[in-house]
CSV table of C-alpha atoms in Angstrom, one decimal:
chain,number,residue,atom,x,y,z
Z,1321,GLY,CA,-18.7,0.3,-13.2
Z,1322,LYS,CA,-15.3,1.6,-14.1
Z,1323,ASN,CA,-16.0,3.1,-17.5
Z,1324,ARG,CA,-17.8,6.4,-16.3
Z,1325,VAL,CA,-17.1,9.6,-18.0
Z,1326,THR,CA,-19.1,12.9,-18.5
Z,1327,LYS,CA,-20.4,13.6,-22.1
Z,1328,PRO,CA,-20.8,17.3,-22.4
Z,1329,ASN,CA,-19.1,18.0,-25.9
Z,1330,GLY,CA,-21.3,20.7,-27.4
Z,1331,MET,CA,-23.8,20.8,-24.6
Z,1332,THR,CA,-23.7,24.4,-23.5
Z,1333,ASP,CA,-26.3,23.9,-20.9
Z,1334,THR,CA,-25.3,20.6,-19.0
Z,1335,HIS,CA,-27.9,20.7,-16.2
Z,1336,VAL,CA,-29.6,17.8,-17.7
Z,1337,LEU,CA,-32.9,16.6,-16.1
Z,1338,ALA,CA,-34.0,14.2,-18.8
Z,1339,ILE,CA,-32.7,11.8,-21.5
Z,1340,ALA,CA,-34.5,9.8,-24.2
Z,1341,PHE,CA,-33.2,7.2,-26.8
Z,1342,HIS,CA,-34.7,7.1,-30.3
Z,1343,PRO,CA,-36.7,3.9,-30.7
Z,1344,ASP,CA,-35.0,3.3,-34.2
Z,1345,ASP,CA,-31.7,4.5,-33.6
Z,1346,PRO,CA,-30.0,4.2,-30.3
Z,1347,ASN,CA,-27.2,6.5,-31.1
Z,1348,ARG,CA,-29.6,9.4,-31.4
Z,1349,MET,CA,-30.5,10.6,-27.9
Z,1350,LEU,CA,-32.5,13.6,-26.8
Z,1351,ALA,CA,-31.7,15.7,-23.5
Z,1352,GLY,CA,-33.6,18.3,-21.8
Z,1353,THR,CA,-32.4,20.7,-19.1
Z,1354,GLN,CA,-33.4,22.7,-16.3
Z,1355,ALA,CA,-33.3,25.9,-18.4
Z,1356,GLY,CA,-35.6,24.6,-20.9
Z,1357,ASN,CA,-33.1,23.6,-23.7
Z,1358,VAL,CA,-33.1,20.5,-25.9
Z,1359,PHE,CA,-29.9,19.0,-27.3
Z,1360,LEU,CA,-29.4,15.9,-29.8
Z,1361,SER,CA,-26.7,13.7,-30.1
Z,1362,THR,CA,-26.4,11.4,-33.2
Z,1363,ASN,CA,-23.4,9.6,-32.2
Z,1364,GLY,CA,-24.1,8.0,-28.7
Z,1365,GLY,CA,-23.6,11.0,-26.7
Z,1366,ASP,CA,-20.0,11.6,-27.8
Z,1367,ASN,CA,-21.2,15.2,-29.3
Z,1368,TRP,CA,-24.4,17.3,-28.7
Z,1369,ASP,CA,-26.0,20.0,-30.6
Z,1370,TRP,CA,-28.3,22.5,-29.4
Z,1371,LYS,CA,-31.9,22.3,-31.1
Z,1372,ALA,CA,-34.3,24.6,-29.3
Z,1373,LYS,CA,-35.3,26.4,-26.0
Z,1374,VAL,CA,-38.8,24.9,-25.8
Z,1375,ASP,CA,-39.6,26.7,-22.3
Z,1376,ASP,CA,-38.2,28.2,-19.2
Z,1377,HIS,CA,-37.8,24.5,-17.8
Z,1378,ILE,CA,-37.9,20.8,-19.1
Z,1379,GLU,CA,-38.5,18.1,-16.6
Z,1380,LYS,CA,-38.8,15.1,-18.9
Z,1381,VAL,CA,-38.2,14.3,-22.6
Z,1382,TYR,CA,-39.6,11.2,-24.8
Z,1383,PHE,CA,-39.5,9.7,-28.3
Z,1384,ASN,CA,-42.9,8.4,-29.1
Z,1385,PRO,CA,-41.8,4.7,-30.0
Z,1386,PHE,CA,-44.7,4.3,-32.4
Z,1387,GLY,CA,-45.8,6.3,-35.6
Z,1388,ALA,CA,-43.6,9.1,-36.6
Z,1389,HIS,CA,-41.6,8.9,-33.4
Z,1390,GLU,CA,-41.9,12.6,-32.5
Z,1391,ALA,CA,-40.4,14.1,-29.5
Z,1392,TRP,CA,-42.5,15.3,-26.6
Z,1393,ALA,CA,-41.3,17.3,-23.4
Z,1394,THR,CA,-43.0,18.0,-20.2
Z,1395,THR,CA,-42.3,21.1,-18.1
Z,1396,GLU,CA,-43.8,20.9,-14.6
Z,1397,VAL,CA,-41.3,21.8,-12.0
Z,1398,LEU,CA,-41.7,18.9,-9.4
Z,1399,PHE,CA,-39.4,20.2,-6.6
Z,1400,GLY,CA,-36.9,22.7,-5.6
Z,1401,SER,CA,-37.4,25.5,-8.2
Z,1402,HIS,CA,-39.5,28.7,-8.6
Z,1403,VAL,CA,-39.4,28.5,-12.2
Z,1404,TYR,CA,-42.9,28.4,-13.8
Z,1405,PRO,CA,-43.2,27.3,-17.3
Z,1406,ASP,CA,-45.6,28.7,-19.9
Z,1407,ASN,CA,-47.1,25.4,-20.8
Z,1408,TYR,CA,-46.9,22.0,-19.3
Z,1409,LEU,CA,-46.6,19.9,-22.6
Z,1410,TYR,CA,-44.9,20.3,-25.8
Z,1411,LYS,CA,-44.4,18.3,-29.0
Z,1412,SER,CA,-41.8,18.5,-31.8
Z,1413,VAL,CA,-43.1,19.8,-35.1
Z,1414,ASP,CA,-40.1,18.7,-37.2
Z,1415,SER,CA,-37.7,15.8,-37.4
Z,1416,GLY,CA,-34.6,18.2,-36.8
Z,1417,LEU,CA,-36.2,19.1,-33.3
Z,1418,GLY,CA,-35.8,22.8,-33.9
Z,1419,VAL,CA,-39.5,23.6,-33.7
Z,1420,TRP,CA,-42.0,22.7,-30.9
Z,1421,THR,CA,-45.4,23.5,-30.3
Z,1422,ALA,CA,-47.5,23.7,-27.0
Z,1423,VAL,CA,-50.1,20.9,-26.4
Z,1424,ASP,CA,-53.0,21.7,-24.2
Z,1425,VAL,CA,-54.2,19.0,-22.2
Z,1426,HIS,CA,-58.0,19.4,-21.7
Z,1427,GLY,CA,-57.9,23.0,-20.5
Z,1428,GLY,CA,-54.4,23.3,-19.4
Z,1429,ASN,CA,-53.9,20.6,-16.9
Z,1430,VAL,CA,-50.6,20.1,-15.5
Z,1431,VAL,CA,-48.7,17.0,-17.0
Z,1432,ARG,CA,-46.4,15.0,-15.0
Z,1433,SER,CA,-45.3,12.1,-17.2
Z,1434,LEU,CA,-46.4,10.4,-20.5
Z,1435,THR,CA,-46.8,6.8,-21.4
Z,1436,PHE,CA,-47.2,5.8,-25.1
Z,1437,LEU,CA,-49.1,2.6,-26.3
Z,1438,THR,CA,-49.8,1.7,-30.0
Z,1439,ASP,CA,-52.5,4.2,-30.7
Z,1440,THR,CA,-52.8,6.0,-27.4
Z,1441,ILE,CA,-50.9,8.5,-25.4
Z,1442,TRP,CA,-51.6,8.4,-21.7
Z,1443,ALA,CA,-50.9,11.5,-19.5
Z,1444,ALA,CA,-50.3,11.4,-15.8
Z,1445,ALA,CA,-51.6,14.9,-14.9
Z,1446,SER,CA,-53.6,16.7,-12.3
Z,1447,GLU,CA,-56.1,14.0,-13.8
Z,1448,GLY,CA,-55.4,11.2,-15.8
Z,1449,PHE,CA,-56.0,11.7,-19.6
Z,1450,THR,CA,-55.6,9.8,-22.9
Z,1451,SER,CA,-55.3,11.0,-26.5
Z,1452,THR,CA,-55.7,9.0,-29.7
Z,1453,ASN,CA,-55.1,11.7,-32.1
Z,1454,GLY,CA,-51.5,12.6,-31.3
Z,1455,GLY,CA,-52.3,15.2,-28.7
Z,1456,ALA,CA,-55.0,17.2,-30.5
Z,1457,SER,CA,-57.5,16.4,-28.0
Z,1458,TRP,CA,-57.7,14.5,-24.8
Z,1459,SER,CA,-60.3,12.6,-22.6
Z,1460,PRO,CA,-60.4,12.0,-18.8
Z,1461,VAL,CA,-59.5,8.4,-18.1
Z,1462,SER,CA,-62.5,6.3,-17.1
Z,1463,GLY,CA,-63.4,2.8,-16.5
Z,1464,ALA,CA,-65.0,0.3,-14.2
Z,1465,GLY,CA,-63.4,-0.1,-10.8
Z,1466,LEU,CA,-62.0,3.4,-10.6
Z,1467,GLU,CA,-62.9,5.3,-7.3
Z,1468,PRO,CA,-64.5,8.8,-7.2
Z,1469,GLY,CA,-61.8,11.5,-7.4
Z,1470,TRP,CA,-59.0,9.1,-8.1
Z,1471,ARG,CA,-57.9,11.2,-11.2
Z,1472,GLU,CA,-57.4,14.3,-9.3
Z,1473,SER,CA,-53.9,13.5,-8.5
Z,1474,THR,CA,-52.5,11.0,-11.0
Z,1475,ASN,CA,-48.8,10.7,-10.1
Z,1476,ALA,CA,-47.3,8.0,-12.4
Z,1477,VAL,CA,-48.4,5.7,-15.2
Z,1478,ALA,CA,-46.5,2.7,-16.7
Z,1479,SER,CA,-47.3,0.1,-19.4
Z,1480,VAL,CA,-45.8,-3.0,-20.7
Z,1481,PRO,CA,-44.8,-2.6,-24.3
Z,1482,SER,CA,-45.1,-6.3,-25.3
Z,1483,GLN,CA,-48.7,-6.4,-23.8
Z,1484,PRO,CA,-49.9,-2.6,-24.1
Z,1485,GLU,CA,-53.5,-3.6,-22.5
Z,1486,ILE,CA,-51.7,-3.9,-19.2
Z,1487,ILE,CA,-51.4,-0.4,-17.6
Z,1488,TYR,CA,-50.4,0.4,-14.0
Z,1489,ALA,CA,-51.3,4.0,-12.6
Z,1490,GLY,CA,-50.2,5.4,-9.3
Z,1491,ASP,CA,-52.5,7.9,-7.8
Z,1492,LEU,CA,-51.6,10.3,-4.8
Z,1493,GLY,CA,-54.9,9.9,-3.1
Z,1494,HIS,CA,-55.6,6.1,-3.7
Z,1495,GLY,CA,-52.7,4.2,-4.2
Z,1496,MET,CA,-52.0,1.8,-7.2
Z,1497,PHE,CA,-54.5,0.9,-9.8
Z,1498,LYS,CA,-54.1,-1.9,-12.8
Z,1499,SER,CA,-56.0,-2.5,-15.8
Z,1500,SER,CA,-55.6,-5.6,-17.8
Z,1501,ASP,CA,-57.9,-4.3,-20.8
Z,1502,GLY,CA,-56.6,-1.1,-21.8
Z,1503,GLY,CA,-58.2,1.0,-19.3
Z,1504,ALA,CA,-61.8,-0.4,-19.7
Z,1505,THR,CA,-61.7,-1.7,-16.2
Z,1506,TRP,CA,-59.4,-1.2,-13.3
Z,1507,SER,CA,-58.6,-2.9,-9.9
Z,1508,ARG,CA,-56.9,-1.5,-6.8
Z,1509,LYS,CA,-53.5,-3.1,-6.2
Z,1510,ASN,CA,-52.7,-1.8,-2.6
Z,1511,GLU,CA,-52.0,-5.1,-0.6
Z,1512,GLY,CA,-48.7,-4.4,1.2
Z,1513,LEU,CA,-48.5,-0.7,0.3
Z,1514,ALA,CA,-50.3,0.4,3.5
Z,1515,ALA,CA,-51.4,3.7,2.1
Z,1516,ILE,CA,-47.8,4.3,0.7
Z,1517,VAL,CA,-47.8,6.5,-2.4
Z,1518,PRO,CA,-45.8,5.5,-5.5
Z,1519,ARG,CA,-43.5,8.2,-7.1
Z,1520,ALA,CA,-42.2,6.2,-9.7
Z,1521,LEU,CA,-42.9,3.0,-11.6
Z,1522,ALA,CA,-40.9,0.5,-13.7
Z,1523,VAL,CA,-42.1,-2.6,-15.2
Z,1524,ALA,CA,-40.1,-5.6,-16.2
Z,1525,PRO,CA,-40.2,-5.6,-20.0
Z,1526,ASP,CA,-40.6,-9.4,-20.1
Z,1527,ASP,CA,-42.9,-9.9,-17.4
Z,1528,PRO,CA,-45.9,-7.4,-16.9
Z,1529,ASP,CA,-46.4,-9.0,-13.6
Z,1530,THR,CA,-43.1,-7.7,-12.0
Z,1531,VAL,CA,-43.5,-4.1,-11.0
Z,1532,TYR,CA,-41.2,-1.9,-9.0
Z,1533,ALA,CA,-42.4,1.3,-7.3
Z,1534,GLU,CA,-40.4,3.9,-5.5
Z,1535,THR,CA,-42.0,5.5,-2.5
Z,1536,TYR,CA,-40.8,8.2,-0.1
Z,1537,ALA,CA,-41.8,6.2,3.2
Z,1538,LEU,CA,-40.5,2.6,2.4
Z,1539,GLY,CA,-38.1,3.3,-0.3
Z,1540,VAL,CA,-38.4,0.5,-3.3
Z,1541,LEU,CA,-41.2,-1.9,-3.4
Z,1542,LYS,CA,-41.8,-4.8,-5.6
Z,1543,SER,CA,-44.7,-6.8,-6.9
Z,1544,SER,CA,-44.2,-10.2,-8.5
Z,1545,SER,CA,-48.0,-10.8,-8.9
Z,1546,GLY,CA,-49.2,-7.8,-11.1
Z,1547,GLY,CA,-49.7,-5.7,-8.1
Z,1548,GLN,CA,-51.7,-8.3,-5.8
Z,1549,SER,CA,-49.2,-7.9,-3.1
Z,1550,TRP,CA,-45.9,-5.9,-2.6
Z,1551,ARG,CA,-42.8,-6.3,-0.4
Z,1552,SER,CA,-40.0,-4.1,0.5
Z,1553,LEU,CA,-36.7,-4.3,-1.2
Z,1554,GLY,CA,-34.9,-2.7,1.6
Z,1555,ILE,CA,-33.4,0.1,-0.5
Z,1556,LYS,CA,-34.1,3.6,0.0
Z,1557,VAL,CA,-32.5,6.8,-1.5
Z,1558,GLY,CA,-32.2,10.5,-0.9
Z,1559,GLY,CA,-32.6,13.3,-3.3
Z,1560,PHE,CA,-35.8,14.7,-5.0
Z,1561,PRO,CA,-38.1,12.1,-6.3
Z,1562,ARG,CA,-38.6,11.9,-10.2
Z,1563,GLN,CA,-40.2,9.5,-12.5
Z,1564,GLY,CA,-36.9,8.7,-14.4
Z,1565,LEU,CA,-35.1,7.6,-10.9
Z,1566,LEU,CA,-36.1,3.9,-11.4
Z,1567,ALA,CA,-35.2,1.8,-14.4
Z,1568,VAL,CA,-35.2,-1.9,-15.5
Z,1569,ASP,CA,-32.4,-2.9,-18.2
Z,1570,HIS,CA,-34.0,-3.5,-21.5
Z,1571,VAL,CA,-32.0,-6.6,-22.1
Z,1572,THR,CA,-31.0,-8.0,-19.0
Z,1573,HIS,CA,-34.2,-7.9,-17.2
Z,1574,THR,CA,-33.0,-8.6,-13.6
Z,1575,ARG,CA,-30.8,-5.6,-13.6
Z,1576,VAL,CA,-32.6,-2.4,-11.7
Z,1577,SER,CA,-31.0,0.9,-11.6
Z,1578,LEU,CA,-32.0,3.5,-9.0
Z,1579,GLY,CA,-30.8,7.1,-8.7
Z,1580,ASP,CA,-29.4,8.5,-5.4
Z,1581,SER,CA,-28.0,11.5,-4.0
Z,1582,ALA,CA,-24.4,12.1,-2.1
Z,1583,GLN,CA,-22.3,14.8,-1.1
Z,1584,GLY,CA,-19.1,15.2,-2.9
Z,1585,TYR,CA,-19.5,12.3,-5.4
Z,1586,LEU,CA,-22.1,10.6,-7.6
Z,1587,ARG,CA,-24.0,7.7,-6.3
Z,1588,MET,CA,-26.4,5.1,-8.1
Z,1589,GLN,CA,-27.7,1.9,-6.6
Z,1590,ILE,CA,-27.6,-1.2,-8.7
Z,1591,SER,CA,-29.2,-4.7,-8.4
Z,1592,ALA,CA,-28.2,-7.6,-10.6
Z,1593,ASP,CA,-30.8,-10.0,-9.1
Z,1594,ALA,CA,-34.4,-8.3,-9.6
Z,1595,GLY,CA,-34.1,-6.3,-6.5
Z,1596,ASP,CA,-33.0,-9.0,-3.9
Z,1597,THR,CA,-29.7,-7.5,-3.2
Z,1598,TRP,CA,-28.1,-4.0,-4.2
Z,1599,HIS,CA,-24.6,-2.5,-4.6
Z,1600,GLU,CA,-23.5,0.9,-4.7
Z,1601,VAL,CA,-21.8,2.4,-7.7
Z,1602,THR,CA,-19.9,5.8,-7.4
Z,1603,ALA,CA,-18.3,8.4,-9.6
Z,1604,THR,CA,-16.2,11.4,-9.0
Z,1605,LEU,CA,-17.5,14.8,-9.7
Z,1606,PRO,CA,-15.8,17.3,-12.1
Z,1607,VAL,CA,-12.9,19.0,-10.3
Z,1608,LYS,CA,-14.6,22.5,-10.5
Z,1609,TRP,CA,-17.5,21.1,-8.4
Z,1610,SER,CA,-15.6,19.1,-6.1
Z,1611,GLY,CA,-17.4,18.9,-2.6
Z,1612,TRP,CA,-20.7,19.8,-4.0
Z,1613,GLY,CA,-23.9,17.7,-3.5
Z,1614,ALA,CA,-24.9,15.5,-6.4
Z,1615,ASP,CA,-28.2,13.9,-7.5
Z,1616,ILE,CA,-29.1,11.6,-10.2
Z,1617,ILE,CA,-32.4,12.8,-11.6
Z,1618,ASP,CA,-32.9,10.6,-14.7
Z,1619,ILE,CA,-31.7,7.3,-15.7
Z,1620,ALA,CA,-32.0,6.0,-19.4
Z,1621,PRO,CA,-30.9,2.2,-20.0
Z,1622,HIS,CA,-29.8,1.5,-23.7
Z,1623,PRO,CA,-32.6,0.1,-25.7
Z,1624,ASN,CA,-30.6,-3.0,-27.0
Z,1625,ILE,CA,-27.2,-3.1,-25.4
Z,1626,SER,CA,-27.2,-4.7,-21.8
Z,1627,GLY,CA,-25.4,-2.6,-19.1
Z,1628,THR,CA,-25.1,0.6,-21.1
Z,1629,ILE,CA,-26.7,3.4,-18.9
Z,1630,LEU,CA,-26.8,7.2,-19.3
Z,1631,ALA,CA,-27.6,9.3,-16.2
Z,1632,GLY,CA,-28.5,13.0,-15.8
Z,1633,ALA,CA,-26.9,14.4,-12.8
Z,1634,ARG,CA,-27.3,17.8,-10.9
Z,1635,PHE,CA,-24.7,19.3,-8.8
Z,1636,ILE,CA,-25.6,21.7,-6.0
Z,1637,LEU,CA,-23.7,23.8,-3.5
Z,1638,PRO,CA,-24.2,22.7,0.2
Z,1639,LEU,CA,-27.7,23.9,1.5
Z,1640,ALA,CA,-26.4,27.0,3.4
Z,1641,GLN,CA,-25.0,28.3,0.1
Z,1642,HIS,CA,-27.5,26.9,-2.4
Z,1643,ASP,CA,-29.6,28.9,-4.8
Z,1644,GLU,CA,-31.0,28.1,-8.1
Z,1645,THR,CA,-28.3,29.9,-10.0
Z,1646,SER,CA,-25.6,27.7,-8.3
Z,1647,GLU,CA,-27.0,24.5,-9.8
Z,1648,ARG,CA,-25.0,22.6,-12.4
Z,1649,GLY,CA,-25.1,19.2,-14.3
Z,1650,ALA,CA,-23.7,16.7,-16.7
Z,1651,VAL,CA,-24.5,13.5,-18.4
Z,1652,TYR,CA,-22.8,10.4,-17.3
Z,1653,ILE,CA,-22.6,7.1,-19.2
Z,1654,SER,CA,-21.6,3.6,-18.1
Z,1655,ASP,CA,-20.8,0.8,-20.5
Z,1656,ASP,CA,-20.4,-2.0,-17.9
């Protein structure tokens, strides 16, 4: 794209790790930073207001697409940091997002990501858990077809908004599982994965059988059969793996975005044909960080405008000079 600009106005901490759109108002956006701050924009990212310091670190932010649309934040440090948060999951208490409360997941389990269905919240944690009361209590995921111990390392969960009974779960020990009945029964979907562990999942909004998985060993894989079989898309990126690295456009469902890393510039991989071919899109870094390394660490497609994408970017000094205090960040937006 050609229309790429940073959007830091009012954002005093620009090391953004996570971005979320409000389900009812796409101009209302939440950003979470490595230092644990949350910022809110109500005008599509032109301006940002600091709302709270939730913890010492934020890894992912969400708006619940159902109910009161409360905001959530996870804090687990996945890679490259020695920051240890006080708690692993937080929930906003007020609509102004100034007050947050810690949420305990079944005795302090580590939470990697959240998935929201109509009346259930799924937590990919050190085990898989669900809550049907807004996070007040949690139950371990169970169901016929699950193998012993699979819940001990749930890595990613993805669902299909139009068909919430269809759920995919990636597990570090046992690969991919799928449920077509809301979690009552499960089946393994590892044909073609060859013991490869999915680190990020994305499901096509209009087709629950089309699933993308980002893996360390083979890059991005795709299933067009609901996980019955997988094939490599021939694209592999660098940088730290994060659940937000892979996204399908909410309007043009054949457009897939994949975050990448580069030295001296920002880089993203885009497919316009559902993963068959890819092209590289780049952007320059701010002058004061010229020559630094750059990672895209979160991608947020606009919920109802095709081609509009926000990306959280991390800038780091070359490895020999790098330490945590030298990391910087910014939010980028493309409207083409």
